Backbone as a ProteinNet text record, in pm:
[ID]
protein_1_A
[PRIMARY]
MSHAERAHVVELLQKAVALGLIDLDEFSDRADQALTSRTREELNVLLVDLPGLVVAPLPEHTPLNLKLTSSSLVRNGRWTVPPAVNVQARAGEMRLDFSEAEFLSRVVEIDIDILGCNLDITVGRTTVIDSIDLENRFGFFRDRTRSPRVEPEHRLRLSGIARGSSIRIRNARS
[TERTIARY]
-3920	-3867.3	-3988.2	-4023.9	-4105.3	-4072.9	-4143.7	-4176.9	-4102.5	-4165.5	-4140.4	-3934.8	-3910.5	-3760.4	-3703.9	-3734	-3684.7	-3672.1	-3816.5	-3798.4	-3720.2	-3721.9	-3607.3	-3493.7	-3447.2	-3307.4	-3269	-3394.4	-3353.6	-3359.2	-3469.6	-3449.9	-3282.8	-3263.6	-3126	-2983.8	-3015	-2918.3	-2935.3	-3076.3	-3079.1	-2982.8	-3039.9	-2973.9	-2771.1	-2773.2	-2606	-2589.3	-2610.9	-2622.1	-2632.8	-2715.7	-2747.6	-2618.9	-2570.9	-2478.1	-2317.8	-2293	-2198.2	-2129	-2218.7	-2105.2	-2115.1	-2186.7	-2223.2	-2249.8	-2197.3	-2258.3	-2373.9	-2452.3	-2542.5	-2542.8	-2440.7	-2424.7	-2428.1	-2333	-2331.3	-2484.2	-2537.7	-2704	-2777.1	-2775.3	-2844.9	-2818.6	-2688.8	-2692	-2696.3	-2687.5	-2714.6	-2906.8	-2951.6	-3091.7	-3174.1	-3120.4	-3179.6	-3145.4	-3025.9	-2983.4	-3071.4	-3100.4	-3190.5	-3340.1	-3370.3	-3523.7	-3557.2	-3424.4	-3427.3	-3391.8	-3353.7	-3303.7	-3413.6	-3355.2	-3448.3	-3413.3	-3308.8	-3272.5	-3218.6	-3246.2	-3171.4	-3066.6	-2964.2	-2824.1	-2809.4	-2847.6	-2836.4	-2878	-2977.9	-2958.8	-2867.4	-2824.4	-2730.7	-2590.8	-2594.7	-2428.9	-2473.4	-2536.9	-2558.7	-2549.4	-2491.2	-2529.6	-2400.4	-2357.8	-2230.1	-2131.3	-2101.6	-1957.2	-1986.8	-2097.5	-2134.5	-2138	-1998.5	-1977.3	-2097.5	-2074.8	-2169.3	-2346.5	-2393.4	-2495.3	-2628.2	-2696.5	-2775.1	-2894.5	-2866.4	-2975.5	-3081.5	-3200.2	-3307.4	-3388.1	-3477.9	-3501.2	-3581	-3597.2	-3678	-3835.5	-3954.1	-4067.1	-4133.5	-4167.1	-4228	-4394.8	-4416.2	-4535.4	-4612.3	-4742.9	-4836.8	-4899.1	-4923.9	-4993.7	-5116	-5210.3	-5336.2	-5453.8	-5514.6	-5575.2	-5712.8	-5797	-5911.4	-5969	-6078.5	-6145.8	-6307	-6357	-6520.3	-6562.9	-6679	-6766.8	-6884.8	-6963.2	-7075.6	-7138.2	-7060.6	-7089.9	-6994.6	-7000.8	-6927.2	-6846	-6734.7	-6616.4	-6590.9	-6580.2	-6567.1	-6465.6	-6337.4	-6225.3	-6223.3	-6221.5	-6191.2	-6213.3	-6165.8	-6134.9	-6032.2	-5958.1	-5850.8	-5827.5	-5769	-5689.8	-5528.2	-5479.5	-5355.4	-5300.1	-5239.5	-5210.6	-5071.3	-5044.4	-4917.1	-4857	-4717.6	-4664.8	-4688.2	-4777.3	-4858.4	-4978.2	-5067	-5238.8	-5268.3	-5336	-5384.6	-5520.6	-5581.7	-5742.7	-5796.7	-5865.8	-5945.2	-6071	-6162.6	-6290	-6357.2	-6450.7	-6595	-6688.8	-6744.6	-6906.2	-6912.1	-6820.9	-6893	-6858	-6849.9	-6806	-6717.8	-6585.7	-6509.7	-6508.1	-6460.2	-6419.1	-6324.6	-6183.8	-6076.1	-6047.4	-6078.8	-6014.8	-5920.6	-5764.5	-5660.4	-5652.8	-5745.4	-5732.1	-5650.5	-5731.9	-5707.4	-5609.8	-5584.5	-5515.1	-5394.8	-5320.6	-5188.8	-5099.8	-5015.2	-4931.7	-4782.4	-4765.5	-4667.2	-4549.3	-4521.3	-4412.5	-4486.5	-4350.9	-4376.3	-4465.6	-4398	-4464	-4542.3	-4658.5	-4759.6	-4797.6	-4721.1	-4778.1	-4928.6	-4977	-5144.6	-5143.4	-5192.6	-5211.3	-5360	-5390.7	-5527.7	-5548	-5653.8	-5771.1	-5846.1	-5911.8	-6071.8	-6153.1	-6244.8	-6389.5	-6537.6	-6548	-6655	-6714.7	-6630.6	-6625.1	-6624.4	-6704.7	-6639.3	-6531.9	-6450.9	-6338.8	-6325.4	-6323.9	-6297.3	-6200.4	-6079.1	-5986.8	-6035.2	-5970.3	-5946	-5827.3	-5741.7	-5614.5	-5626.2	-5545.8	-5516.8	-5415.3	-5411.4	-5341.4	-5219.5	-5122.6	-5002.1	-4961.8	-5061.4	-5031.1	-5043.3	-4936.8	-4898.5	-4950.6	-5033.9	-5069.1	-4991.9	-4919.1	-4871.2	-4942	-5010.7	-5063.4	-5026.2	-4902.7	-4835.9	-4829.9	-4850.5	-4833.4	-4988.7	-5062.5	-5192	-5296.2	-5320.2	-5372.4	-5540.6	-5610.8	-5729.5	-5820.3	-5884.2	-5942.5	-6112.7	-6152	-6297.5	-6371.9	-6290	-6337.6	-6305.3	-6327.3	-6333.2	-6208.6	-6143.3	-6034.4	-6026.4	-6035.7	-6023.4	-5936.6	-5824.9	-5763.5	-5777.1	-5833.9	-5866.6	-5794.4	-5664.7	-5601.8	-5519.6	-5471.6	-5355	-5250.3	-5140.9	-5001.3	-5012.8	-4946.7	-4905.6	-4833.9	-4840.4	-4772.2	-4624.7	-4632.2	-4523.5	-4486.7	-4379.8	-4291.7	-4406.8	-4423.9	-4548.1	-4528.2	-4591.5	-4555.8	-4577	-4678.7	-4727.7	-4711.4	-4676.9	-4697.3	-4765.6	-4874.1	-4943.1	-4931.8	-4855.3	-4820.6	-4911.5	-5016.6	-5105.6	-5075.9	-5080.9	-5050.1	-5130.4	-5172.3	-5207.9	-5342.9	-5422.9	-5546.4	-5685.6	-5747.6	-5875.6	-5978.2	-6042.8	-6138.3	-6276.2	-6323	-6491.5	-6516.3	-6410.9	-6434.3	-6456.9	-6478.2	-6433.3	-6352.9	-6293.5	-6160.8	-6161.4	-6217.9	-6186.1	-6113.1	-6036.6	-5930.6	-5979.2	-5944.6	-5991	-5890.9	-5871.6	-5851	-5947.6	-5946.9	-6035.8	-6095.7	-6182.5	-6242.3	-6175.3	-6130	-6081.4	-6204.4
-1820.1	-1937.6	-2040.5	-2077.9	-2173	-2307.5	-2408.2	-2551.9	-2566	-2498.1	-2540.8	-2514.8	-2434.9	-2379.5	-2501	-2546.7	-2661	-2749.8	-2860.8	-2918.6	-2926.6	-2836.2	-2800.5	-2795.3	-2779.7	-2818.4	-2956.9	-3028.9	-3152.2	-3226	-3179	-3237.2	-3247.6	-3112.9	-3106	-3181.5	-3228.1	-3304.9	-3448.7	-3490	-3611	-3619.2	-3527.6	-3542.8	-3507.7	-3472.6	-3486	-3636.5	-3700.4	-3833.9	-3917.7	-3927.5	-3958	-3939.6	-3825.8	-3784.4	-3800.2	-3894.2	-3909.8	-3810.4	-3708.8	-3579.5	-3592.2	-3647.5	-3659.6	-3851.3	-3870.4	-3996.5	-3994.6	-4093.9	-4100.2	-4037.7	-4065.3	-4010.2	-3881.2	-3809.2	-3650.5	-3576.6	-3668.1	-3639.4	-3655.7	-3744.2	-3744.2	-3605.7	-3580.6	-3454.3	-3310.8	-3309.8	-3214.8	-3199.6	-3273.6	-3323.4	-3272.7	-3307.4	-3288.6	-3104.4	-3071.2	-2933.1	-2838.8	-2879.2	-2818	-2811.9	-2905.7	-2925.2	-2827.2	-2825.6	-2738.1	-2591.1	-2550.8	-2426.3	-2279.3	-2205.5	-2085.7	-1958.8	-1978	-1875.7	-1900.5	-1827.8	-1881.9	-1878.4	-1803.1	-1832.2	-1969.4	-2014.2	-2132.5	-2280.3	-2268.7	-2348.9	-2330.4	-2210.8	-2174.4	-2246.5	-2261.6	-2319.7	-2468.6	-2541.2	-2630.2	-2697.9	-2608.6	-2651.6	-2603.3	-2475.7	-2389	-2510	-2589	-2657.6	-2786.8	-2803.5	-2878.7	-2857.8	-2910.3	-2874.6	-2937.1	-2852.6	-2923.9	-2950.6	-2907.4	-2921.3	-2799	-2833.2	-2718.8	-2663.8	-2527.6	-2499.1	-2447.3	-2550.8	-2439.1	-2344.9	-2262.9	-2151.7	-2189.5	-2134.8	-2183.1	-2137.7	-2218.5	-2161.8	-2035.9	-1972.1	-1822.4	-1850.2	-1813	-1787.5	-1643.8	-1715.1	-1598.7	-1510.5	-1430.5	-1325.1	-1381.8	-1393.4	-1394	-1266.4	-1276.6	-1126.2	-1185.9	-1141.9	-1122.5	-1016.4	-1006.7	-864.9	-893.4	-774.1	-755.5	-639.9	-642.6	-543.7	-546	-472.3	-482.7	-627.5	-711.9	-840.4	-891	-1028.6	-1039.9	-1165.4	-1161.5	-1298.9	-1354.2	-1463.6	-1575	-1683.6	-1649.6	-1771.2	-1828.1	-1919.9	-2011.6	-2137.9	-2201	-2339.7	-2357.3	-2480	-2508.3	-2388.6	-2357.3	-2281.2	-2241.5	-2229.2	-2187.7	-2025.6	-1997.9	-1845.6	-1834.5	-1762.2	-1736.8	-1621.2	-1586.7	-1488.5	-1343.4	-1347.9	-1182	-1214.1	-1135.7	-1115.3	-978.6	-956.8	-858.3	-840	-752.1	-760.4	-627.1	-585.2	-509.1	-514.4	-399.3	-474.7	-299.8	-308.4	-199.7	-191.1	-152.8	-161.9	-309.9	-408.2	-520.9	-563.5	-683.4	-779.6	-858.4	-862.6	-968.8	-1011.3	-1182.7	-1222.5	-1301.1	-1312.6	-1353.2	-1464.7	-1584.1	-1649.1	-1725.6	-1693.3	-1718.9	-1851.7	-1861.7	-1933.7	-2065.5	-2146.5	-2277.8	-2301.3	-2214.1	-2199.7	-2261.5	-2266.6	-2332.5	-2196.8	-2150.9	-2045	-2132.4	-2063.8	-2081.9	-2018.4	-1914.7	-1818.1	-1753.1	-1786.4	-1706.8	-1588.6	-1468.4	-1337.1	-1379.1	-1270.6	-1240.3	-1141.9	-1040.5	-914.7	-897.6	-845.9	-808.7	-675.4	-637.2	-520.1	-478.3	-402.4	-339.6	-216.4	-222	-119.2	-139.3	-91.3	-100.2	47.2	36	169	89	147.1	137.3	7.3	-54.7	-185.6	-271.7	-388.2	-437.2	-554.5	-550.5	-625.9	-693.9	-835.4	-885.1	-989.8	-976.3	-1066.4	-1159.8	-1292.9	-1353.5	-1467.9	-1485.3	-1509.7	-1617	-1700.6	-1798.9	-1747.5	-1810.7	-1733.8	-1720.8	-1772	-1767.9	-1658	-1597.6	-1517.1	-1344.7	-1298.3	-1171.3	-1078	-955.8	-855.8	-718.9	-677.8	-553.5	-445	-333.4	-250.3	-86.7	-124.6	43.3	84.2	-2.4	65.2	68	39.1	62.5	193.1	220.5	401.7	398.3	461.9	425.3	589.4	606.1	709.9	681.3	803.5	813	647.9	599.7	470.8	405.2	292.6	237	116.3	102	16.6	-55.4	-169.3	-250.1	-352.5	-348.6	-488.9	-557.7	-638.9	-695	-854	-844.9	-960.4	-939.4	-1062.9	-1075.4	-1093.1	-1065.8	-1097.4	-1189.3	-1304.6	-1447.9	-1488.5	-1574.3	-1598	-1686	-1685	-1808.6	-1728.1	-1781.8	-1766.5	-1736.7	-1627	-1600.5	-1721.4	-1781.6	-1832.9	-1788.3	-1698.9	-1615.4	-1453.9	-1393.5	-1243.6	-1176.4	-1135.9	-1062.3	-940.3	-881.4	-720.7	-673.1	-583.9	-521.6	-344	-342.7	-203.2	-158.2	-43.3	2.6	89	97	196.3	173.4	223	166	310.8	313.5	433	413.9	493.3	482.3	345.4	237.4	115.7	72.9	-41.3	-73.1	-192.1	-237.9	-337.7	-377.3	-508.1	-549.9	-692.4	-693.6	-790.8	-875.6	-1010.1	-1080.6	-1198.1	-1270.7	-1400.7	-1501.4	-1623.8	-1733.3	-1762.1	-1786	-1818.6	-1985.9	-2030.8	-2121.1	-2230.9
1342.1	1271.8	1288.2	1180	1143.9	1168.6	1183.1	1155.9	1046	920.5	799.6	776.3	802.6	803.7	842.6	966.5	1042.4	994.7	930.6	824.5	698.7	652.5	500.5	552.2	647.8	707.4	709.7	784.2	816.4	671.3	559.7	404.1	388.5	412.6	335.8	397.4	492.2	613	556.4	507.8	464.7	308.9	268.8	101.8	126.4	230	254.8	315.4	379.1	385	314.8	209.3	30.3	-67.1	-33	-89.1	-30.2	59.4	205.4	199.8	225	289.8	457.6	515.1	627.5	697.1	763.3	822.9	927.9	931	1021.2	1146.8	1235.3	1358.3	1331.7	1283.4	1229.7	1200.3	1116.6	1061.7	1170.9	1292.9	1383.7	1483	1513.3	1583.5	1527.2	1383.9	1317.1	1331.1	1316.2	1318.6	1420.2	1516.1	1627.2	1674	1618	1653.8	1570.6	1470	1363.8	1383.6	1482.2	1521.6	1669.2	1724.6	1840.9	1828.6	1677.8	1670.4	1662	1743.1	1721.2	1630.8	1576.7	1474	1378.2	1236.9	1091.7	1112.5	1210.6	1201.5	1252	1372.6	1388.3	1306.3	1221.3	1113.7	1024.4	983.9	853.6	929.1	1068.6	1119.3	1061.6	1053.9	1044.6	898.4	790.5	644.6	609.9	661.1	598.4	541.4	613.1	590.9	472.5	424.7	350.1	211.9	116.3	14.6	-77.6	-195.1	-311.8	-298.4	-184.1	-160.7	-202.7	-318.2	-363.7	-280.6	-212.8	-127.3	-201.3	-199.7	-233.7	-143.3	-201	-113	-29.9	124.6	218.8	141.6	188.9	141.2	221.6	127.8	129.7	199	311.7	325.9	315.5	212.9	148.9	265.7	295	375.1	360.7	446.3	486.7	473.1	359.4	337.7	366.3	482.9	509.6	464.3	366.3	317.9	341.7	403	362.9	373.9	286	288.9	310.3	427	453.2	484.1	555.5	580.3	715.7	760.4	860.2	797.7	888.3	878.6	1009.8	1022.2	1156.9	1100.4	1185	1186	1324.6	1361.3	1485.5	1440.3	1576.9	1608.2	1508.3	1442.7	1412.8	1279.9	1279.5	1199.1	1150.6	1030.2	1004.8	1009.6	1103.7	1080.8	1037	934.3	862.5	967.2	895.9	984.5	943.6	846.2	824.8	796.6	859.9	811.9	796	675	634.6	677.7	749.6	770.6	703.3	610.3	556.7	526.9	630.4	629	626.1	540.8	542	587.8	701	786	768.2	832.4	874.7	1027.4	1046.6	1138.9	1145.2	1230.8	1211.3	1337.1	1365.9	1470.8	1437.3	1469.9	1465.2	1629.2	1621.4	1736.9	1719.9	1770.8	1787.2	1859.2	1962.7	2084.7	2034.7	1948	1902.6	1736.8	1722.5	1560.6	1596.8	1485.8	1420.6	1370.8	1461.8	1387.2	1358.4	1210.5	1158.4	1190.5	1276.3	1341.4	1489.9	1575.7	1724.1	1716.3	1580.6	1593.3	1446.1	1482.3	1354.5	1342	1223.1	1214.7	1094.7	1193.9	1184.2	1110.2	1000.2	915.5	953.4	1013.3	1002.9	918.2	865.6	770.7	774.1	868.1	909.9	913.4	852	867.2	902	1013.5	1030.1	1086.6	1136.4	1172.9	1294.5	1376.9	1454.5	1425.5	1523.3	1515.4	1631.1	1645.8	1798.9	1797.1	1853.8	1848.5	1945.2	1954.6	2077	2100.9	2214	2198.2	2384	2311.1	2415.4	2520.9	2637.8	2762.5	2738.9	2659.4	2627.4	2519.9	2485	2335.1	2411.3	2364.5	2384.4	2265.1	2288.9	2221.1	2180.6	2112.5	2099.3	1977.1	2045	1940.6	1940	2009.4	2001.9	1865.6	1747.3	1597.3	1549.9	1636.5	1542.8	1597.3	1510	1511.9	1493.9	1618.3	1614.5	1617.9	1486.6	1488.2	1508.1	1595.7	1640	1653.6	1737.1	1763.9	1900.8	1914.8	2030.4	2034.5	2177.9	2132.8	2299.4	2300.8	2445.5	2447.6	2533.3	2522.9	2670.2	2675	2787.1	2806.5	2759.6	2794.5	2887.2	2963	3080.9	3017.7	3089	3069.6	3120.4	3006.6	3062.8	3189	3276.9	3388.7	3353.4	3208.2	3129.5	3035.2	2975.2	2829.2	2758.9	2668.7	2562.5	2492.1	2434	2299.3	2142	2140.8	2051.2	2090.2	1962.4	1988.3	1843.2	1879.1	1744.4	1764.1	1670.3	1618.8	1544.4	1591	1534.6	1492.2	1364.9	1302.8	1215.5	1140.6	1083.8	1145.4	1089.6	1114.7	1126	1230.1	1236.7	1269	1144.7	1194.6	1179.4	1249.6	1323.6	1353.7	1451	1429.9	1586.1	1611	1758.8	1755.1	1847	1822.2	2002.4	1992.9	2102	2159.6	2219.4	2246.1	2378.5	2381.1	2512.6	2511.3	2629.7	2662.6	2606.5	2556.7	2559.1	2677.3	2684.8	2853.1	2887	2973.6	3000.1	3062.3
[MASK]
++++++++++++++++++++++++++++++++++++++++++++++++++++++++++++++++++++++++++++++++++++++++++++++++++++++++++++++++++++++++++++++++++++++++++++++++++++++++++++++++++++++++++++++

């Protein structure tokens, strides 16, 4: 569930106030619920009883495509991470530092297709790595992240294939 989806529902509730479908108290209650919702079902409940409200489609997030051939690519500092990231690399080096990134969703699907590459991934202390669907052929894979002591804020799901490549995952230094 992204902040954009919650904001979209609040905009629809504002339109409902302008159309006289709900009063300001009702708007306040529903907006508070929208901003703390964790599922789309919780958001839908806030809108389902509002007649005549045209529901625009929720904004779609385009996957981030990171491609390189015989070169290097670095993403670090503050950058926006959409719900899907595609990593495609041939004979190069890629460093992805998610420790200061702004995530648009709690779960990020990262599809990997690399050949003869070094891929270094750095994550914050409250990010969990799920690499069960990642196939590694003739390469090196090391996940040195530690399980967070608190509820994880984000989960990176790695899938795809790495051939003759090195993948290293670690937590950011404190």
